């Protein structure tokens, strides 16, 4: 059985849970409680010295980083390579979006959510302005097409969806982004879709 070292409120962990659902692959969760700093305990640092979740343990193969987890699961458990296209251009285009998810999206959209919820300090208005620029790139990329890469859903969509959706927790709306809103609906209608984590309780 595959184990996912997971934290419910983490959008990065959610990417892995979403792909497990879409692929119909069974796994078990091992919750790492970040509020209790479990990620800094020796047993977890032995698994991931970067002290981050998610981490995957597939019969002893350890994969850290949400995008690496998506690549691994899609390459191993989707024989048709629908979710991670095997063509050179398909792989490269997916990688472009995985990089966007781990840089621009994580640094702006995830920041809006975290600041909005009081999980980290920061200037919310400034973060929202940067996030608008990142959402505008997604909006332009999705205008006139259904998915980020090729004509069907891929792990590029799985990687970019969570924090694009969760900015509402940081006081932003998607009203100015009709192509993104339509893309959310397409993702949420996919067979095996699992819902986003419930809104975490803000720090007092
Ligand atoms: N680039 C990493 C980022 C992972 C990450 O930042 N995880 C957060 C939770 S969303 C975490 O584990 N933070 C605990 C820490 O930094 O100590 C990924 O995509 O997996």
Tab-separated table of C-alpha atoms and ligand atoms in Angstrom:
chain	number	residue	atom	x	y	z
A	1	UNK	CA	0.000	0.000	0.000
A	2	UNK	CA	1.244	3.486	-0.851
A	3	UNK	CA	1.574	5.933	2.038
A	4	UNK	CA	1.108	9.667	1.618
A	5	UNK	CA	2.612	11.804	4.379
A	6	UNK	CA	-0.070	14.402	4.414
A	7	UNK	CA	-1.563	17.440	6.120
A	8	UNK	CA	-5.242	18.100	5.492
A	9	UNK	CA	-5.084	21.884	5.096
A	10	UNK	CA	-2.056	21.814	2.749
A	11	UNK	CA	-2.823	22.679	-0.874
A	12	UNK	CA	0.391	20.908	-1.892
A	13	UNK	CA	-0.766	17.688	-0.213
A	14	UNK	CA	-4.188	18.138	-1.784
A	15	UNK	CA	-2.599	17.949	-5.259
A	16	UNK	CA	-1.489	14.387	-4.451
A	17	UNK	CA	-4.865	13.436	-2.926
A	18	UNK	CA	-6.629	14.808	-6.003
A	19	UNK	CA	-4.493	12.782	-8.409
A	20	UNK	CA	-4.951	9.618	-6.330
A	21	UNK	CA	-8.713	10.168	-6.712
A	22	UNK	CA	-8.545	10.872	-10.442
A	23	UNK	CA	-6.359	7.804	-11.074
A	24	UNK	CA	-8.474	5.628	-8.781
A	25	UNK	CA	-5.359	4.458	-6.935
A	26	UNK	CA	-5.737	3.423	-3.282
A	27	UNK	CA	-3.391	4.767	-0.643
A	28	UNK	CA	-3.254	5.434	3.053
A	29	UNK	CA	-2.642	8.775	4.691
A	30	UNK	CA	-0.177	9.404	7.468
A	31	UNK	CA	-0.938	12.820	8.908
A	32	UNK	CA	2.042	14.981	9.820
A	33	UNK	CA	0.784	17.628	12.238
A	34	UNK	CA	2.605	20.825	11.255
A	35	UNK	CA	1.016	22.719	14.159
A	36	UNK	CA	2.891	20.355	16.487
A	37	UNK	CA	6.073	20.660	14.364
A	38	UNK	CA	6.014	16.923	13.636
A	39	UNK	CA	7.824	17.680	10.357
A	40	UNK	CA	10.910	18.569	12.446
A	41	UNK	CA	10.973	15.265	14.351
A	42	UNK	CA	13.880	12.930	13.557
A	43	UNK	CA	11.664	10.178	12.107
A	44	UNK	CA	10.220	12.602	9.534
A	45	UNK	CA	13.530	14.360	8.771
A	46	UNK	CA	14.904	10.909	7.927
A	47	UNK	CA	12.182	10.689	5.248
A	48	UNK	CA	12.412	14.292	4.070
A	49	UNK	CA	15.290	16.457	5.321
A	50	UNK	CA	13.517	19.464	3.753
A	51	UNK	CA	10.778	19.033	6.448
A	52	UNK	CA	7.940	19.437	3.954
A	53	UNK	CA	4.799	17.487	3.183
A	54	UNK	CA	3.692	15.884	0.919
A	55	UNK	CA	5.982	12.869	0.757
A	56	UNK	CA	5.114	9.580	-0.901
A	57	UNK	CA	6.353	6.146	0.162
A	58	UNK	CA	5.575	3.573	-2.512
A	59	UNK	CA	6.981	0.297	-1.188
A	60	UNK	CA	10.182	2.019	-0.147
A	61	UNK	CA	10.450	4.462	-3.052
A	62	UNK	CA	10.373	7.848	-1.328
A	63	UNK	CA	9.285	10.888	-3.359
A	64	UNK	CA	9.192	14.382	-1.889
A	65	UNK	CA	7.707	17.542	-3.475
A	66	UNK	CA	4.120	17.709	-4.690
A	67	UNK	CA	5.023	18.051	-8.366
A	68	UNK	CA	7.455	15.140	-8.218
A	69	UNK	CA	4.675	13.117	-6.589
A	70	UNK	CA	2.315	14.010	-9.480
A	71	UNK	CA	4.932	13.020	-12.081
A	72	UNK	CA	5.666	9.737	-10.298
A	73	UNK	CA	2.025	8.718	-9.837
A	74	UNK	CA	1.020	9.655	-13.388
A	75	UNK	CA	4.028	7.919	-14.953
A	76	UNK	CA	3.634	4.782	-12.837
A	77	UNK	CA	-0.128	4.323	-12.454
A	78	UNK	CA	-1.535	5.704	-15.728
A	79	UNK	CA	-0.275	3.266	-18.356
A	80	UNK	CA	-1.952	5.262	-21.150
A	81	UNK	CA	0.050	8.349	-20.101
A	82	UNK	CA	-3.046	10.515	-20.370
A	83	UNK	CA	-2.199	12.511	-17.258
A	84	UNK	CA	1.486	12.962	-18.073
A	85	UNK	CA	1.783	12.908	-21.871
A	86	UNK	CA	4.799	10.929	-23.026
A	87	UNK	CA	5.645	13.035	-26.101
A	88	UNK	CA	8.663	15.362	-25.731
A	89	UNK	CA	6.501	18.453	-26.288
A	90	UNK	CA	3.787	17.158	-23.943
A	91	UNK	CA	6.276	16.462	-21.145
A	92	UNK	CA	7.940	19.850	-21.576
A	93	UNK	CA	4.635	21.730	-21.628
A	94	UNK	CA	3.533	19.952	-18.460
A	95	UNK	CA	6.864	20.818	-16.830
A	96	UNK	CA	6.342	24.493	-17.689
A	97	UNK	CA	3.145	24.483	-15.647
A	98	UNK	CA	4.624	22.447	-12.807
A	99	UNK	CA	7.332	25.113	-12.535
A	100	UNK	CA	4.664	27.830	-12.578
A	101	UNK	CA	2.825	26.016	-9.783
A	102	UNK	CA	5.933	25.734	-7.624
A	103	UNK	CA	7.171	29.267	-8.216
A	104	UNK	CA	4.661	31.940	-9.227
A	105	UNK	CA	1.566	30.200	-7.851
A	106	UNK	CA	3.129	29.090	-4.568
A	107	UNK	CA	4.748	32.489	-3.976
A	108	UNK	CA	1.640	34.553	-4.684
A	109	UNK	CA	-1.661	32.631	-4.685
A	110	UNK	CA	-0.718	30.379	-1.758
A	111	UNK	CA	0.635	33.459	0.035
A	112	UNK	CA	-2.701	35.288	-0.346
A	113	UNK	CA	-4.495	32.384	1.270
A	114	UNK	CA	-1.963	32.022	4.101
A	115	UNK	CA	-1.873	35.763	4.890
A	116	UNK	CA	-5.663	36.005	4.613
A	117	UNK	CA	-6.087	33.182	7.110
A	118	UNK	CA	-3.524	34.635	9.509
A	119	UNK	CA	-1.247	31.632	9.055
A	120	UNK	CA	1.681	33.866	8.092
A	121	UNK	CA	2.426	37.587	8.381
A	122	UNK	CA	2.455	39.789	5.297
A	123	UNK	CA	0.775	42.633	3.439
A	124	UNK	CA	-2.477	41.204	2.065
A	125	UNK	CA	-3.158	43.996	-0.459
A	126	UNK	CA	0.342	43.666	-1.908
A	127	UNK	CA	0.044	39.878	-2.106
A	128	UNK	CA	-3.357	40.182	-3.803
A	129	UNK	CA	-1.923	42.519	-6.437
A	130	UNK	CA	0.858	40.059	-7.282
A	131	UNK	CA	-1.677	37.231	-7.289
A	132	UNK	CA	-3.830	39.107	-9.840
A	133	UNK	CA	-0.901	39.084	-12.261
A	134	UNK	CA	-0.437	35.340	-11.824
A	135	UNK	CA	-4.169	34.676	-12.262
A	136	UNK	CA	-4.146	36.844	-15.415
A	137	UNK	CA	-1.522	34.572	-16.999
A	138	UNK	CA	-3.676	31.532	-16.185
A	139	UNK	CA	-6.776	33.317	-17.523
A	140	UNK	CA	-5.063	34.174	-20.811
A	141	UNK	CA	-3.704	30.635	-21.137
A	142	UNK	CA	-7.149	29.107	-20.622
A	143	UNK	CA	-9.039	31.493	-22.864
A	144	UNK	CA	-10.274	29.539	-25.874
A	145	UNK	CA	-9.105	26.191	-24.525
A	146	UNK	CA	-10.336	23.680	-21.952
A	147	UNK	CA	-7.079	22.540	-20.348
A	148	UNK	CA	-3.593	23.957	-19.792
A	149	UNK	CA	-1.841	21.366	-21.974
A	150	UNK	CA	-3.258	19.410	-24.927
A	151	UNK	CA	-6.984	18.677	-25.323
A	152	UNK	CA	-7.571	16.832	-22.051
A	153	UNK	CA	-6.770	17.183	-18.368
A	154	UNK	CA	-3.185	16.510	-17.247
A	155	UNK	CA	-1.141	16.872	-14.090
A	156	UNK	CA	-0.525	20.491	-15.172
A	157	UNK	CA	-4.169	21.194	-14.307
A	158	UNK	CA	-3.887	19.235	-11.038
A	159	UNK	CA	-0.795	21.248	-10.028
A	160	UNK	CA	-2.225	24.692	-10.792
A	161	UNK	CA	-5.831	24.231	-9.644
A	162	UNK	CA	-5.634	24.116	-5.815
A	163	UNK	CA	-4.079	27.462	-4.928
A	164	UNK	CA	-5.816	29.206	-7.868
A	165	UNK	CA	-9.076	28.152	-6.293
A	166	UNK	CA	-8.089	28.799	-2.672
A	167	UNK	CA	-7.359	32.539	-3.125
A	168	UNK	CA	-10.970	33.091	-2.066
A	169	UNK	CA	-9.711	32.333	1.474
A	170	UNK	CA	-7.518	35.420	1.084
A	171	UNK	CA	-10.391	37.720	0.164
A	172	UNK	CA	-10.076	37.499	-3.650
A	173	UNK	CA	-12.875	36.603	-6.045
A	174	UNK	CA	-12.714	34.942	-9.460
A	175	UNK	CA	-15.227	37.360	-10.991
A	176	UNK	CA	-12.646	38.832	-13.385
A	177	UNK	CA	-11.531	35.375	-14.548
A	178	UNK	CA	-14.289	33.602	-16.520
A	179	UNK	CA	-11.934	31.158	-18.260
A	180	UNK	CA	-10.464	30.093	-14.900
A	181	UNK	CA	-13.947	29.718	-13.406
A	182	UNK	CA	-15.040	27.502	-16.309
A	183	UNK	CA	-11.829	25.451	-15.919
A	184	UNK	CA	-12.590	24.944	-12.189
A	185	UNK	CA	-15.997	23.541	-13.177
A	186	UNK	CA	-14.420	21.158	-15.691
A	187	UNK	CA	-11.914	19.916	-13.094
A	188	UNK	CA	-14.605	19.529	-10.440
A	189	UNK	CA	-16.698	17.432	-12.867
A	190	UNK	CA	-13.878	14.919	-13.514
A	191	UNK	CA	-14.494	11.314	-12.437
A	192	UNK	CA	-12.708	10.715	-9.140
A	193	UNK	CA	-12.490	14.405	-8.205
A	194	UNK	CA	-12.046	14.908	-4.472
A	195	UNK	CA	-13.054	18.205	-2.885
A	196	UNK	CA	-10.644	20.844	-1.684
A	197	UNK	CA	-9.836	20.846	2.035
A	198	UNK	CA	-12.310	22.597	4.281
A	199	UNK	CA	-11.426	26.124	5.279
A	200	UNK	CA	-8.884	25.850	8.096
A	201	UNK	CA	-9.506	27.748	11.293
A	202	UNK	CA	-7.626	31.029	11.294
A	203	UNK	CA	-5.140	31.656	14.079
A	204	UNK	CA	-6.509	33.845	16.880
B	1	LIG	N1	7.656	22.696	-3.088
B	1	LIG	C1	7.111	21.856	-2.063
B	1	LIG	C2	6.542	22.732	-0.966
B	1	LIG	C3	5.988	21.904	0.157
B	1	LIG	C4	5.573	22.763	1.329
B	1	LIG	O1	5.861	23.966	1.434
B	1	LIG	N2	4.872	22.121	2.278
B	1	LIG	C5	4.427	22.824	3.448
B	1	LIG	C6	2.942	22.530	3.648
B	1	LIG	S1	1.984	23.178	2.305
B	1	LIG	C7	5.189	22.270	4.653
B	1	LIG	O2	5.348	21.079	4.785
B	1	LIG	N3	5.670	23.151	5.545
B	1	LIG	C8	6.355	22.754	6.741
B	1	LIG	C9	7.721	23.365	6.872
B	1	LIG	O3	8.154	24.121	5.980
B	1	LIG	O4	8.370	23.116	7.884
B	1	LIG	C10	6.019	20.963	-2.655
B	1	LIG	O5	5.470	21.338	-3.699
B	1	LIG	O6	5.755	19.890	-2.111
